[in-house]
CSV table of C-alpha atoms in Angstrom, one decimal:
chain,number,residue,atom,x,y,z
A,1,MET,CA,0.2,0.1,-0.3
A,2,LYS,CA,1.1,3.1,-1.0
A,3,CYS,CA,1.5,6.3,1.0
A,4,LEU,CA,-1.5,8.5,1.2
A,5,ARG,CA,0.8,11.4,0.7
A,6,CYS,CA,3.6,10.6,-1.7
A,7,LYS,CA,4.4,7.2,-3.8
A,8,ASN,CA,6.5,5.5,-0.7
A,9,SER,CA,5.1,2.4,0.7
A,10,ALA,CA,3.1,3.1,4.4
A,11,VAL,CA,4.5,2.1,7.1
A,12,ILE,CA,1.3,2.7,9.5
A,13,SER,CA,-2.3,5.0,9.5
A,14,GLY,CA,-2.2,4.9,5.3
A,15,PHE,CA,0.7,7.5,6.0
A,16,CYS,CA,5.1,6.2,4.9
A,17,LYS,CA,6.8,7.3,8.1
A,18,ASN,CA,7.7,11.0,6.9
A,19,HIS,CA,3.5,12.3,6.3
A,20,PHE,CA,3.4,9.5,9.5
A,21,CYS,CA,5.1,11.7,12.6
A,22,SER,CA,3.5,15.3,10.6
A,23,TYR,CA,0.3,13.9,10.6
A,24,PHE,CA,0.8,13.0,13.8
A,25,GLU,CA,2.1,15.9,14.9
A,26,THR,CA,-0.8,18.0,13.8
A,27,LYS,CA,-2.8,15.9,15.6
A,28,VAL,CA,-1.5,16.6,19.0
A,29,LYS,CA,-1.1,20.1,18.3
A,30,THR,CA,-4.6,20.4,17.5
A,31,THR,CA,-6.4,19.0,20.2
A,32,ILE,CA,-3.8,21.2,22.3
A,33,LYS,CA,-5.0,24.4,20.4
A,34,LYS,CA,-9.5,22.9,19.9
A,35,TYR,CA,-9.1,22.3,23.5
A,36,ASN,CA,-7.5,25.2,24.8
A,37,LEU,CA,-4.7,22.5,26.3
A,38,ALA,CA,-1.8,25.1,27.4
A,39,LEU,CA,0.0,27.9,26.3
A,40,LYS,CA,3.3,28.6,25.8
A,41,THR,CA,3.7,31.1,28.4
A,42,GLU,CA,2.4,28.5,31.0
A,43,LYS,CA,5.2,26.0,33.0
A,44,ILE,CA,4.0,23.0,32.0
A,45,ALA,CA,5.2,19.5,34.4
A,46,VAL,CA,4.9,16.8,32.3
A,47,ALA,CA,3.6,13.2,34.5
A,48,CYS,CA,6.8,10.4,33.4
A,49,SER,CA,6.3,7.3,33.8
A,50,GLY,CA,9.5,6.3,31.5
A,51,GLY,CA,7.1,4.5,29.3
A,52,LYS,CA,5.8,5.3,25.6
A,53,ASP,CA,3.1,7.5,25.8
A,54,SER,CA,4.7,10.1,28.5
A,55,THR,CA,7.8,10.2,27.2
A,56,VAL,CA,6.5,11.0,23.7
A,57,VAL,CA,4.4,14.2,26.0
A,58,LEU,CA,7.5,14.8,27.5
A,59,TYR,CA,9.4,15.1,24.1
A,60,LEU,CA,6.5,16.9,21.8
A,61,LEU,CA,5.5,19.6,24.2
A,62,LYS,CA,9.6,20.5,24.1
A,63,LYS,CA,9.0,20.7,20.7
A,64,PHE,CA,6.2,22.1,20.1
A,65,GLY,CA,8.6,25.4,22.7
A,66,PHE,CA,6.6,25.0,25.9
A,67,ASP,CA,7.9,25.3,29.0
A,68,VAL,CA,8.8,21.9,30.8
A,69,CYS,CA,9.7,20.5,33.7
A,70,ALA,CA,9.4,16.7,34.5
A,71,ILE,CA,7.3,14.7,37.1
A,72,ALA,CA,8.0,11.0,37.9
A,73,ILE,CA,6.6,9.2,41.5
A,74,ASP,CA,8.6,6.1,41.8
A,75,GLU,CA,6.0,3.8,43.2
A,76,GLY,CA,8.4,1.1,45.5
A,77,ILE,CA,7.1,-1.7,42.3
A,78,PHE,CA,9.9,-4.2,42.2
A,79,ASN,CA,11.9,-4.8,38.6
A,80,TYR,CA,9.8,-3.0,37.4
A,81,ARG,CA,9.3,1.5,38.0
A,82,ASN,CA,13.4,1.0,37.8
A,83,LYS,CA,14.2,-0.3,34.7
A,84,THR,CA,12.0,2.3,33.4
A,85,LEU,CA,13.1,5.1,35.2
A,86,THR,CA,16.6,4.8,34.5
A,87,GLU,CA,15.5,5.0,30.6
A,88,LEU,CA,13.5,8.0,32.0
A,89,LYS,CA,16.5,9.5,33.8
A,90,LYS,CA,18.1,8.7,30.3
A,91,PHE,CA,15.9,10.4,28.0
A,92,CYS,CA,16.1,13.6,30.9
A,93,ARG,CA,19.4,13.5,30.6
A,94,ASP,CA,20.2,13.4,26.3
A,95,ASN,CA,16.6,16.3,25.6
A,96,LYS,CA,18.1,18.7,28.7
A,97,ILE,CA,15.3,18.2,30.5
A,98,ASN,CA,14.6,18.9,34.5
A,99,LEU,CA,13.2,15.4,36.2
A,100,ASP,CA,12.5,15.4,40.0
A,101,ILE,CA,11.2,11.7,41.1
A,102,PHE,CA,9.6,11.5,44.1
A,103,SER,CA,9.1,7.9,46.4
A,104,PHE,CA,6.4,6.4,48.0
A,105,LYS,CA,8.6,5.3,50.6
A,106,LYS,CA,10.1,8.8,51.4
A,107,GLU,CA,7.1,10.3,51.3
A,108,PHE,CA,4.5,8.8,52.7
A,109,GLY,CA,6.7,4.6,54.3
A,110,TYR,CA,6.2,2.2,52.7
A,111,SER,CA,6.2,1.6,49.8
A,112,LEU,CA,3.4,-0.1,46.7
A,113,ASP,CA,4.8,-3.7,47.2
A,114,ARG,CA,4.2,-3.1,51.2
A,115,MET,CA,1.2,-1.3,50.7
A,116,LEU,CA,0.0,-4.2,49.2
A,117,GLU,CA,1.0,-6.3,52.3
A,118,LYS,CA,-1.4,-4.2,54.9
A,119,THR,CA,-3.6,-3.8,52.9
A,120,LYS,CA,-6.4,-6.2,50.8
A,121,THR,CA,-7.1,-2.9,47.8
A,122,LYS,CA,-6.5,-3.5,44.5
A,123,PRO,CA,-2.7,-2.5,43.3
A,124,CYS,CA,-3.7,0.1,41.2
A,125,THR,CA,-7.1,1.5,43.1
A,126,VAL,CA,-4.5,2.0,46.6
A,127,CYS,CA,-0.5,3.3,43.8
A,128,GLY,CA,-3.7,5.7,42.9
A,129,ILE,CA,-4.8,7.6,44.8
A,130,PHE,CA,-1.6,7.9,46.2
A,131,ARG,CA,0.3,8.9,42.7
A,132,ARG,CA,-1.8,11.3,41.5
A,133,TYR,CA,-2.1,13.1,45.3
A,134,LEU,CA,2.1,13.5,44.9
A,135,LEU,CA,1.7,14.8,41.4
A,136,ASN,CA,-0.6,17.1,42.8
A,137,LYS,CA,1.8,18.3,45.9
A,138,HIS,CA,4.4,18.8,43.6
A,139,SER,CA,3.2,20.5,41.2
A,140,SER,CA,1.7,23.3,42.3
A,141,LYS,CA,4.8,25.5,41.2
A,142,PHE,CA,3.6,24.4,37.3
A,143,ASN,CA,0.1,26.0,35.6
A,144,LYS,CA,-0.9,22.4,34.4
A,145,ILE,CA,0.5,18.7,34.2
A,146,ALA,CA,0.2,16.9,31.6
A,147,THR,CA,-0.3,12.9,31.0
A,148,GLY,CA,0.4,10.6,28.4
A,149,HIS,CA,-3.3,8.9,28.9
A,150,ASN,CA,-3.8,7.8,24.8
A,151,MET,CA,-7.9,7.3,22.8
A,152,ASP,CA,-7.4,3.7,24.4
A,153,ASP,CA,-7.2,4.6,27.9
A,154,GLU,CA,-9.8,7.3,27.4
A,155,ALA,CA,-11.7,5.0,26.1
A,156,GLN,CA,-11.4,2.4,28.8
A,157,SER,CA,-12.0,4.9,31.3
A,158,ILE,CA,-14.7,5.4,29.9
A,159,LEU,CA,-16.4,1.8,29.5
A,160,MET,CA,-15.1,1.0,32.8
A,161,ASN,CA,-17.1,4.9,34.5
A,162,LEU,CA,-20.3,3.3,32.2
A,163,PHE,CA,-20.1,-0.2,33.5
A,164,LEU,CA,-19.3,0.5,36.9
A,165,ASN,CA,-21.8,2.5,37.0
A,166,ASN,CA,-19.0,5.1,38.2
A,167,SER,CA,-21.2,8.5,36.5
A,168,GLU,CA,-19.6,11.0,38.6
A,169,ILE,CA,-15.9,9.6,37.7
A,170,LEU,CA,-17.7,8.8,34.0
A,171,VAL,CA,-17.6,13.1,34.0
A,172,LYS,CA,-14.7,14.4,35.2
A,173,LEU,CA,-12.8,12.4,32.3
A,174,GLY,CA,-12.2,14.1,29.0
A,175,PRO,CA,-8.4,16.1,26.9
A,176,ARG,CA,-9.1,18.9,30.0
A,177,PRO,CA,-10.1,16.6,32.6
A,178,GLY,CA,-12.6,17.6,35.7
A,179,ILE,CA,-15.1,20.0,36.9
A,180,VAL,CA,-14.4,21.6,40.4
A,181,GLN,CA,-12.0,24.1,40.2
A,182,ASP,CA,-10.0,25.1,42.5
A,183,GLU,CA,-6.9,26.4,44.0
A,184,GLY,CA,-5.0,23.8,45.2
A,185,PHE,CA,-6.0,21.6,42.2
A,186,VAL,CA,-3.7,21.4,39.3
A,187,PRO,CA,-5.0,21.2,36.4
A,188,ARG,CA,-4.7,18.4,34.2
A,189,ILE,CA,-4.2,17.9,29.9
A,190,LYS,CA,-4.0,14.8,28.0
A,191,PRO,CA,-1.9,16.0,24.6
A,192,LEU,CA,-2.3,12.2,22.7
A,193,TYR,CA,-6.3,12.2,23.6
A,194,PHE,CA,-6.9,11.6,20.1
A,195,CYS,CA,-4.0,9.2,18.9
A,196,THR,CA,-4.4,4.8,19.3
A,197,GLU,CA,-2.0,3.7,22.1
A,198,LYS,CA,-1.1,2.4,18.4
A,199,GLU,CA,0.3,5.3,16.7
A,200,VAL,CA,2.4,5.9,19.8
A,201,LEU,CA,4.1,2.9,19.8
A,202,ALA,CA,4.6,3.7,15.9
A,203,TYR,CA,5.8,7.3,16.4
A,204,SER,CA,8.2,6.6,18.6
A,205,PHE,CA,9.1,4.4,17.0
A,206,LEU,CA,10.2,6.5,14.4
A,207,SER,CA,10.7,8.8,15.9
A,208,GLY,CA,14.6,6.8,17.4
A,209,MET,CA,12.9,6.3,21.2
A,210,LYS,CA,14.8,3.5,22.7
A,211,ILE,CA,11.5,2.9,24.0
A,212,GLY,CA,11.6,-1.1,26.0
A,213,PHE,CA,8.2,-3.3,26.6
A,214,ASN,CA,7.8,-3.0,30.7
A,215,GLU,CA,4.5,-3.8,31.4
A,216,CYS,CA,3.9,-3.3,35.4
A,217,PRO,CA,3.8,-7.0,37.8
A,218,HIS,CA,-0.2,-5.9,38.5
A,219,ILE,CA,-2.0,-5.1,36.3
A,220,GLY,CA,-2.8,-8.3,35.9
A,221,LYS,CA,-5.5,-8.0,38.7
A,222,SER,CA,-6.9,-4.7,36.7
A,223,TYR,CA,-10.1,-4.8,35.6
A,224,ARG,CA,-8.8,-2.3,32.6
A,225,HIS,CA,-6.7,-5.9,31.4
A,226,VAL,CA,-10.0,-7.0,30.8
A,227,VAL,CA,-11.6,-4.3,30.1
A,228,ARG,CA,-8.5,-3.1,27.7
A,229,ASP,CA,-8.3,-6.9,26.1
A,230,CYS,CA,-11.9,-6.5,25.3
A,231,LEU,CA,-11.6,-3.9,24.0
A,232,ASN,CA,-9.2,-4.4,21.0
A,233,ASP,CA,-10.8,-7.7,20.5
A,234,TYR,CA,-13.8,-5.4,19.6
A,235,GLU,CA,-11.6,-3.1,17.4
A,236,SER,CA,-10.7,-5.6,15.8
A,237,ARG,CA,-13.9,-7.1,13.9
A,238,HIS,CA,-15.6,-3.5,14.2
A,239,SER,CA,-12.9,-0.4,13.3
A,240,GLY,CA,-13.2,2.8,14.7
A,241,THR,CA,-14.6,1.7,17.9
A,242,LYS,CA,-12.5,3.3,20.5
A,243,LYS,CA,-12.7,6.7,18.0
A,244,ASN,CA,-17.1,6.0,18.3
A,245,ILE,CA,-17.1,5.9,22.0
A,246,ILE,CA,-14.2,8.6,22.6
A,247,ASP,CA,-15.9,11.4,20.2
A,248,ASN,CA,-19.5,11.0,21.7
A,249,PHE,CA,-18.4,10.6,25.1
A,250,LEU,CA,-17.7,14.3,24.1
A,251,LYS,CA,-21.1,15.0,22.5
A,252,MET,CA,-23.3,14.3,25.7
A,253,LYS,CA,-19.7,16.3,28.1
A,254,PHE,CA,-20.4,19.4,25.8
A,255,GLY,CA,-23.8,19.0,23.8
A,256,ASN,CA,-24.0,18.0,20.8
A,257,LYS,CA,-25.8,21.4,18.7
A,258,SER,CA,-26.8,20.7,15.4
A,259,GLU,CA,-29.8,18.5,16.9
A,260,LYS,CA,-32.4,20.7,15.2
A,261,MET,CA,-35.6,19.0,14.8
A,262,ASN,CA,-38.2,19.2,12.0
A,263,HIS,CA,-40.9,17.2,10.5
A,264,CYS,CA,-40.7,15.3,7.4
A,265,THR,CA,-42.4,17.0,4.1
A,266,LYS,CA,-44.0,13.5,3.3
A,267,CYS,CA,-46.2,12.5,6.6
A,268,LYS,CA,-45.4,15.9,9.0
A,269,MET,CA,-44.0,13.5,11.6
A,270,PRO,CA,-40.7,14.7,13.3
A,271,SER,CA,-38.0,13.9,11.9
A,272,ARG,CA,-34.2,15.5,11.9
A,273,SER,CA,-34.2,14.9,8.0
A,274,GLU,CA,-36.9,15.8,5.2
A,275,LEU,CA,-37.9,12.7,4.7
A,276,CYS,CA,-38.2,10.6,8.0
A,277,SER,CA,-36.9,6.5,8.8
A,278,ALA,CA,-39.9,5.3,7.7
A,279,CYS,CA,-40.8,7.7,4.8
A,280,LEU,CA,-37.4,7.1,3.0
A,281,MET,CA,-37.5,3.2,3.8
A,282,LEU,CA,-40.4,3.3,2.3
A,283,SER,CA,-39.8,4.5,-1.2
A,284,GLN,CA,-36.3,3.2,-1.0
A,285,LEU,CA,-37.9,-0.7,-1.4
A,286,LYS,CA,-40.8,0.4,-3.0
A,287,LYS,CA,-38.0,1.2,-5.2
A,288,CYS,CA,-37.0,-2.7,-4.7
B,1,MET,CA,11.9,-17.3,10.0
B,2,LYS,CA,12.9,-15.7,13.1
B,3,VAL,CA,10.4,-14.0,15.5
B,4,PHE,CA,11.0,-11.7,18.5
B,5,ILE,CA,7.8,-11.3,20.1
B,6,GLU,CA,7.9,-9.3,23.1
B,7,LYS,CA,5.0,-9.2,25.0
B,8,ASP,CA,6.4,-12.9,25.6
B,9,LYS,CA,10.2,-12.2,25.7
B,10,LYS,CA,10.9,-14.9,23.7
B,11,GLU,CA,11.7,-16.1,19.0
B,12,ILE,CA,10.6,-18.5,17.8
B,13,GLU,CA,12.1,-20.1,14.2
B,14,ILE,CA,9.1,-21.2,11.7
B,15,ASN,CA,8.4,-21.6,7.7
B,16,PHE,CA,6.0,-18.5,6.7
B,17,CYS,CA,6.1,-16.8,3.7
B,18,GLY,CA,3.2,-14.1,3.4
B,19,SER,CA,2.3,-10.8,4.1
B,20,ALA,CA,2.9,-9.0,8.1
B,21,GLY,CA,-0.7,-9.8,9.1
B,22,SER,CA,-0.7,-13.2,7.3
B,23,LEU,CA,1.8,-13.6,10.0
B,24,LEU,CA,-0.1,-12.3,13.1
B,25,LYS,CA,-3.6,-14.7,12.2
B,26,LYS,CA,-1.3,-17.5,11.7
B,27,LEU,CA,0.3,-16.5,15.5
B,28,LYS,CA,-3.0,-15.2,17.3
B,29,ILE,CA,-1.1,-12.1,17.3
B,30,ASN,CA,-4.7,-9.1,17.5
B,31,HIS,CA,-2.8,-6.7,15.3
B,32,ILE,CA,-4.2,-3.9,17.1
B,33,SER,CA,-2.0,-4.9,19.7
B,34,VAL,CA,1.0,-5.1,18.2
B,35,LEU,CA,3.5,-3.1,15.0
B,36,VAL,CA,5.8,-5.5,13.5
B,37,VAL,CA,9.3,-4.7,12.6
B,38,LYS,CA,11.0,-6.5,9.8
B,39,GLU,CA,14.9,-5.2,9.8
B,40,SER,CA,14.7,-2.7,12.1
B,41,GLU,CA,11.7,-1.6,10.0
B,42,LEU,CA,8.3,-0.3,11.0
B,43,VAL,CA,5.3,-2.1,7.6
B,44,SER,CA,2.7,-1.9,7.5
B,45,GLU,CA,-0.1,-5.2,7.8
B,46,ASP,CA,0.3,-5.0,2.9
B,47,ALA,CA,3.9,-5.8,4.1
B,48,LYS,CA,5.2,-8.7,2.3
B,49,LEU,CA,7.5,-11.0,4.2
B,50,GLY,CA,10.6,-13.6,3.2
B,51,ASN,CA,11.2,-16.9,5.2
B,52,ASN,CA,15.1,-15.6,5.2
B,53,ASP,CA,13.2,-12.0,6.7
B,54,LYS,CA,14.1,-11.3,10.3
B,55,ILE,CA,10.5,-9.4,12.3
B,56,LYS,CA,10.4,-8.3,15.2
B,57,ILE,CA,6.8,-8.4,16.8
B,58,LEU,CA,6.1,-4.5,19.1
B,59,SER,CA,3.8,-5.3,21.8
B,60,VAL,CA,1.9,-1.9,22.1
B,61,VAL,CA,-0.3,-1.6,25.0
B,62,SER,CA,2.0,-1.2,28.2
B,63,GLY,CA,1.8,-0.9,32.1
B,64,GLY,CA,1.8,1.6,34.2
């Protein structure tokens, strides 16, 4: 298959290497502009794990000319976080980006592994609570916290909160999450909101980032893991499902302004179109 | 053909000639969750793979 914009072979999303990178960067820039995520005058803390998503956000915000600093949380997960933080330290050193690391052990007295020995609460719940707490606490001098959440993460979160009847959490989602403003909360932004996880990996690979595959040892115990596999299975059979989930969520959150009720010109019943669906279907049946 | 599957951290050797998409089907891997790399270059699912190629299957999903 040829690239949609030149004669080179396509490698992903219908584009060759160069045109894919350009398409990806434009998509991120458009998301930042459309949802007013950040200004060049603002100081942005990028919440980094050392994985591909947050590293790509850090790289792109710096490339676009934003004032960025990396913040990482060392939860204390044996044989996992130490590896990703080593990669992050190297990336920040090579790209001359300031990096601050805060640990559960130093801040709370326990590593995550030790906390999990003392509670039956799910690992992702414990980790998420303390990780968000530390990120917010140490970002008070910044205007925004940018995270590496991508389209897959967001589609999974929407479904998880629907399935679990968590409407109060569901309504907070979006490229600029949260509905309550408080001076103690640093606003969060998700520049990769419209990028699939596959596109993010492709961009990191094609940009020469050396990011190894690392998976948290606790992932198998999470509900997200179940929803992620179901959604990937569904996407492989019904392409565009993830995009439809987030597009519909945004329509519900920000309102569908195009909604206007008319009346069918033939039967006079309420209809959004000139002809109602029943009259349209009948006219098609009569032609057969 | 030598195929390194990143998620499982293992290399397998199989007899295969065909497209990258067919290789994923043969290995029962969902194409949504991986990228295929041939001789260090990213390739699309319709790219032709030969029996002497060195292939890497990168996992898209990561956690944490």
